[in-house]
PDB file of C-alpha atoms in Angstrom:
ATOM      1  CA  MET A1024     -30.505  -6.110 -19.274  1.00 40.00           C
ATOM      2  CA  THR A1025     -30.889  -6.685 -15.546  1.00 46.00           C
ATOM      3  CA  LEU A1026     -28.016  -8.393 -13.794  1.00 48.00           C
ATOM      4  CA  ASP A1027     -28.530 -10.684 -10.826  1.00 48.00           C
ATOM      5  CA  MET A1028     -26.324  -8.994  -8.240  1.00 49.00           C
ATOM      6  CA  THR A1029     -27.175 -11.281  -5.317  1.00 49.00           C
ATOM      7  CA  MET A1030     -24.305 -12.232  -3.077  1.00 44.00           C
ATOM      8  CA  ALA A1031     -22.779 -15.495  -4.207  1.00 53.00           C
ATOM      9  CA  ASP A1032     -19.544 -17.375  -4.567  1.00 72.00           C
ATOM     10  CA  THR A1033     -18.699 -15.689  -7.879  1.00 88.00           C
ATOM     11  CA  ALA A1034     -15.350 -14.004  -7.263  1.00 95.00           C
ATOM     12  CA  ILE A1035     -12.186 -13.028  -9.091  1.00 97.00           C
ATOM     13  CA  GLN A1036      -8.942 -13.831  -7.306  1.00 97.00           C
ATOM     14  CA  LYS A1037      -5.520 -12.787  -8.550  1.00 97.00           C
ATOM     15  CA  SER A1038      -2.056 -12.533  -7.048  1.00 97.00           C
ATOM     16  CA  VAL A1039       1.015 -10.758  -8.315  1.00 97.00           C
ATOM     17  CA  TYR A1040       4.556 -10.717  -6.960  1.00 96.00           C
ATOM     18  CA  LEU A1041       6.158  -7.286  -6.938  1.00 97.00           C
ATOM     19  CA  PRO A1042       9.817  -6.331  -6.355  1.00 95.00           C
ATOM     20  CA  ALA A1043       8.937  -3.659  -3.783  1.00 96.00           C
ATOM     21  CA  PRO A1044       8.311  -3.583  -0.025  1.00 97.00           C
ATOM     22  CA  ARG A1045       4.711  -3.678   1.251  1.00 97.00           C
ATOM     23  CA  LYS A1046       4.854   0.023   2.205  1.00 98.00           C
ATOM     24  CA  ARG A1047       5.617   1.018  -1.400  1.00 97.00           C
ATOM     25  CA  VAL A1048       2.924  -1.254  -2.837  1.00 98.00           C
ATOM     26  CA  TRP A1049       0.463   0.229  -0.301  1.00 98.00           C
ATOM     27  CA  GLU A1050       1.279   3.710  -1.552  1.00 97.00           C
ATOM     28  CA  PHE A1051       0.401   2.605  -5.102  1.00 97.00           C
ATOM     29  CA  LEU A1052      -2.952   1.307  -3.810  1.00 97.00           C
ATOM     30  CA  THR A1053      -3.869   4.413  -1.815  1.00 98.00           C
ATOM     31  CA  LYS A1054      -2.155   7.576  -3.109  1.00 97.00           C
ATOM     32  CA  ALA A1055      -4.022   9.499  -5.812  1.00 96.00           C
ATOM     33  CA  ASP A1056      -0.922  10.377  -7.823  1.00 95.00           C
ATOM     34  CA  LEU A1057       0.233   6.731  -7.852  1.00 96.00           C
ATOM     35  CA  LEU A1058      -3.194   5.172  -8.566  1.00 95.00           C
ATOM     36  CA  ASN A1059      -3.104   7.172 -11.783  1.00 93.00           C
ATOM     37  CA  LYS A1060       0.082   5.385 -12.876  1.00 93.00           C
ATOM     38  CA  TRP A1061      -1.361   1.852 -12.910  1.00 95.00           C
ATOM     39  CA  PHE A1062      -5.144   2.010 -12.515  1.00 94.00           C
ATOM     40  CA  HIS A1063      -7.313   5.123 -12.892  1.00 93.00           C
ATOM     41  CA  PRO A1064      -6.945   8.740 -11.729  1.00 93.00           C
ATOM     42  CA  ALA A1065      -8.308   9.307  -8.219  1.00 95.00           C
ATOM     43  CA  GLN A1066      -9.818  12.544  -6.965  1.00 91.00           C
ATOM     44  CA  LYS A1067      -7.900  12.213  -3.665  1.00 96.00           C
ATOM     45  CA  ASP A1068      -5.894   9.749  -1.593  1.00 98.00           C
ATOM     46  CA  LEU A1069      -7.968   6.816  -0.369  1.00 98.00           C
ATOM     47  CA  ALA A1070      -8.943   6.912   3.299  1.00 98.00           C
ATOM     48  CA  GLU A1071     -10.928   4.542   5.502  1.00 98.00           C
ATOM     49  CA  GLY A1072     -14.611   5.403   5.716  1.00 98.00           C
ATOM     50  CA  GLU A1073     -14.482   7.789   2.769  1.00 98.00           C
ATOM     51  CA  ASP A1074     -15.964   7.517  -0.699  1.00 97.00           C
ATOM     52  CA  TYR A1075     -13.622   7.308  -3.669  1.00 96.00           C
ATOM     53  CA  LEU A1076     -14.064   8.034  -7.366  1.00 95.00           C
ATOM     54  CA  LEU A1077     -11.699   6.829 -10.073  1.00 94.00           C
ATOM     55  CA  THR A1078     -12.019   8.391 -13.510  1.00 93.00           C
ATOM     56  CA  SER A1079     -10.972   7.673 -17.077  1.00 83.00           C
ATOM     57  CA  GLN A1080      -7.490   8.819 -18.083  1.00 79.00           C
ATOM     58  CA  LYS A1081      -8.843   9.698 -21.529  1.00 79.00           C
ATOM     59  CA  ASP A1082     -11.850  11.897 -20.795  1.00 80.00           C
ATOM     60  CA  GLY A1083     -12.262  12.119 -17.019  1.00 75.00           C
ATOM     61  CA  ASP A1084     -15.522  10.132 -17.051  1.00 85.00           C
ATOM     62  CA  ARG A1085     -16.444   8.151 -13.943  1.00 87.00           C
ATOM     63  CA  MET A1086     -14.955   4.627 -14.157  1.00 88.00           C
ATOM     64  CA  CYS A1087     -15.449   3.046 -10.725  1.00 93.00           C
ATOM     65  CA  TRP A1088     -16.477   4.244  -7.299  1.00 95.00           C
ATOM     66  CA  GLY A1089     -17.453   3.145  -3.820  1.00 96.00           C
ATOM     67  CA  THR A1090     -16.286   3.490  -0.238  1.00 97.00           C
ATOM     68  CA  VAL A1091     -13.047   2.447   1.452  1.00 98.00           C
ATOM     69  CA  GLN A1092     -14.526   0.249   4.174  1.00 98.00           C
ATOM     70  CA  GLU A1093     -11.395  -0.877   5.970  1.00 98.00           C
ATOM     71  CA  MET A1094      -7.681  -0.131   5.941  1.00 98.00           C
ATOM     72  CA  SER A1095      -4.885  -1.811   7.828  1.00 98.00           C
ATOM     73  CA  PRO A1096      -1.788  -0.086   6.402  1.00 98.00           C
ATOM     74  CA  TYR A1097       0.629  -2.327   4.554  1.00 98.00           C
ATOM     75  CA  ASP A1098      -1.539  -5.445   5.152  1.00 98.00           C
ATOM     76  CA  TYR A1099      -5.185  -5.167   4.058  1.00 98.00           C
ATOM     77  CA  MET A1100      -7.761  -2.908   2.445  1.00 98.00           C
ATOM     78  CA  LYS A1101     -11.434  -3.438   1.595  1.00 98.00           C
ATOM     79  CA  TRP A1102     -13.593  -1.392  -0.784  1.00 97.00           C
ATOM     80  CA  SER A1103     -17.180  -1.401  -1.862  1.00 97.00           C
ATOM     81  CA  PHE A1104     -16.934  -1.170  -5.653  1.00 96.00           C
ATOM     82  CA  THR A1105     -19.139  -0.578  -8.660  1.00 93.00           C
ATOM     83  CA  VAL A1106     -18.884   0.379 -12.325  1.00 91.00           C
ATOM     84  CA  GLY A1107     -21.480   1.787 -14.700  1.00 87.00           C
ATOM     85  CA  PRO A1108     -22.762  -1.554 -16.082  1.00 87.00           C
ATOM     86  CA  MET A1109     -23.647  -2.648 -12.523  1.00 87.00           C
ATOM     87  CA  ASN A1110     -26.311   0.068 -12.297  1.00 85.00           C
ATOM     88  CA  GLY A1111     -25.282   1.008  -8.749  1.00 85.00           C
ATOM     89  CA  ALA A1112     -25.064  -2.533  -7.348  1.00 89.00           C
ATOM     90  CA  MET A1113     -22.039  -2.772  -5.051  1.00 94.00           C
ATOM     91  CA  THR A1114     -19.464  -5.541  -4.977  1.00 95.00           C
ATOM     92  CA  THR A1115     -16.464  -5.997  -2.688  1.00 97.00           C
ATOM     93  CA  VAL A1116     -12.771  -5.653  -3.529  1.00 98.00           C
ATOM     94  CA  GLU A1117     -10.206  -6.815  -0.965  1.00 98.00           C
ATOM     95  CA  TRP A1118      -6.450  -6.284  -1.159  1.00 98.00           C
ATOM     96  CA  ARG A1119      -3.983  -8.371   0.863  1.00 98.00           C
ATOM     97  CA  LEU A1120      -0.257  -7.639   1.048  1.00 98.00           C
ATOM     98  CA  GLU A1121       2.232 -10.220   2.275  1.00 98.00           C
ATOM     99  CA  ASP A1122       5.999 -10.280   2.491  1.00 98.00           C
ATOM    100  CA  ALA A1123       7.622 -12.362  -0.224  1.00 97.00           C
ATOM    101  CA  PRO A1124      11.302 -13.070  -0.899  1.00 95.00           C
ATOM    102  CA  GLY A1125      12.567  -9.872  -2.524  1.00 94.00           C
ATOM    103  CA  GLY A1126       9.279  -7.983  -2.319  1.00 96.00           C
ATOM    104  CA  THR A1127       5.547  -8.292  -1.829  1.00 97.00           C
ATOM    105  CA  LYS A1128       2.798 -10.707  -2.775  1.00 98.00           C
ATOM    106  CA  LEU A1129      -0.328  -8.660  -3.566  1.00 98.00           C
ATOM    107  CA  THR A1130      -3.624 -10.546  -3.701  1.00 98.00           C
ATOM    108  CA  LEU A1131      -6.884  -9.117  -4.999  1.00 98.00           C
ATOM    109  CA  GLU A1132     -10.292 -10.676  -4.394  1.00 98.00           C
ATOM    110  CA  HIS A1133     -13.309  -9.130  -6.122  1.00 97.00           C
ATOM    111  CA  SER A1134     -16.440 -10.804  -4.767  1.00 96.00           C
ATOM    112  CA  GLU A1135     -20.228 -10.536  -4.824  1.00 94.00           C
ATOM    113  CA  LEU A1136     -20.222 -10.509  -8.620  1.00 93.00           C
ATOM    114  CA  PRO A1137     -23.210 -11.339 -10.862  1.00 87.00           C
ATOM    115  CA  THR A1138     -24.362 -14.938 -10.662  1.00 85.00           C
ATOM    116  CA  ASP A1139     -26.467 -15.224 -13.805  1.00 85.00           C
ATOM    117  CA  SER A1140     -25.425 -15.991 -17.359  1.00 82.00           C
ATOM    118  CA  GLU A1141     -26.221 -12.421 -18.497  1.00 80.00           C
ATOM    119  CA  GLY A1142     -23.785 -11.062 -15.919  1.00 86.00           C
ATOM    120  CA  TYR A1143     -21.009 -13.422 -16.979  1.00 90.00           C
ATOM    121  CA  GLY A1144     -19.825 -10.986 -19.646  1.00 92.00           C
ATOM    122  CA  LEU A1145     -19.288  -8.392 -16.920  1.00 92.00           C
ATOM    123  CA  VAL A1146     -17.345 -10.913 -14.812  1.00 94.00           C
ATOM    124  CA  LEU A1147     -15.139 -11.678 -17.827  1.00 95.00           C
ATOM    125  CA  ALA A1148     -14.540  -7.968 -18.474  1.00 94.00           C
ATOM    126  CA  LEU A1149     -13.649  -7.330 -14.822  1.00 95.00           C
ATOM    127  CA  ASP A1150     -11.342 -10.364 -14.792  1.00 96.00           C
ATOM    128  CA  LYS A1151      -9.520  -9.119 -17.871  1.00 96.00           C
ATOM    129  CA  GLY A1152      -9.333  -5.586 -16.475  1.00 95.00           C
ATOM    130  CA  TRP A1153      -7.899  -6.638 -13.111  1.00 96.00           C
ATOM    131  CA  HIS A1154      -5.357  -8.848 -14.878  1.00 95.00           C
ATOM    132  CA  GLY A1155      -4.057  -5.921 -16.923  1.00 95.00           C
ATOM    133  CA  PHE A1156      -4.079  -3.443 -14.065  1.00 95.00           C
ATOM    134  CA  LEU A1157      -2.156  -5.763 -11.753  1.00 96.00           C
ATOM    135  CA  LEU A1158       0.427  -6.333 -14.477  1.00 94.00           C
ATOM    136  CA  ASN A1159       0.867  -2.552 -14.663  1.00 94.00           C
ATOM    137  CA  LEU A1160       2.134  -2.635 -11.081  1.00 95.00           C
ATOM    138  CA  HIS A1161       5.292  -4.405 -12.271  1.00 91.00           C
ATOM    139  CA  ASP A1162       6.327  -1.019 -13.671  1.00 85.00           C
ATOM    140  CA  MET A1163       6.064   0.781 -10.326  1.00 76.00           C
ATOM    141  CA  GLN A1164       8.963   3.074  -9.531  1.00 62.00           C
TER     142      GLN A1164
END
């Protein structure tokens, strides 16, 4: 199966409200030991301009990878992002952190997703995955 990975308006957008300050949420988005608690194990802390690799907690297999394209601590981060089914095609994941009463509003936008009907299954899987991972952040300590 070949997926149409042309840039388009297909995007996943999700927000979650977390009872923690932006600095703490940022640490969960960027620190290897904390990424492991809610998402996937990272080889190292995320840093602007550097590649990242997140692996499976079960067997250490490669789950997702790309490059951290931009970081503005406690406010914004942008990644290039791919997973195995994308066959190396890159998408974009953006994270926005905003103050909210009692904590932080974290917004994820995953864009440049497949535009064809064959790729829709991948979009659904990514949507479900992001939903679950963001819910995991409610358990941050």
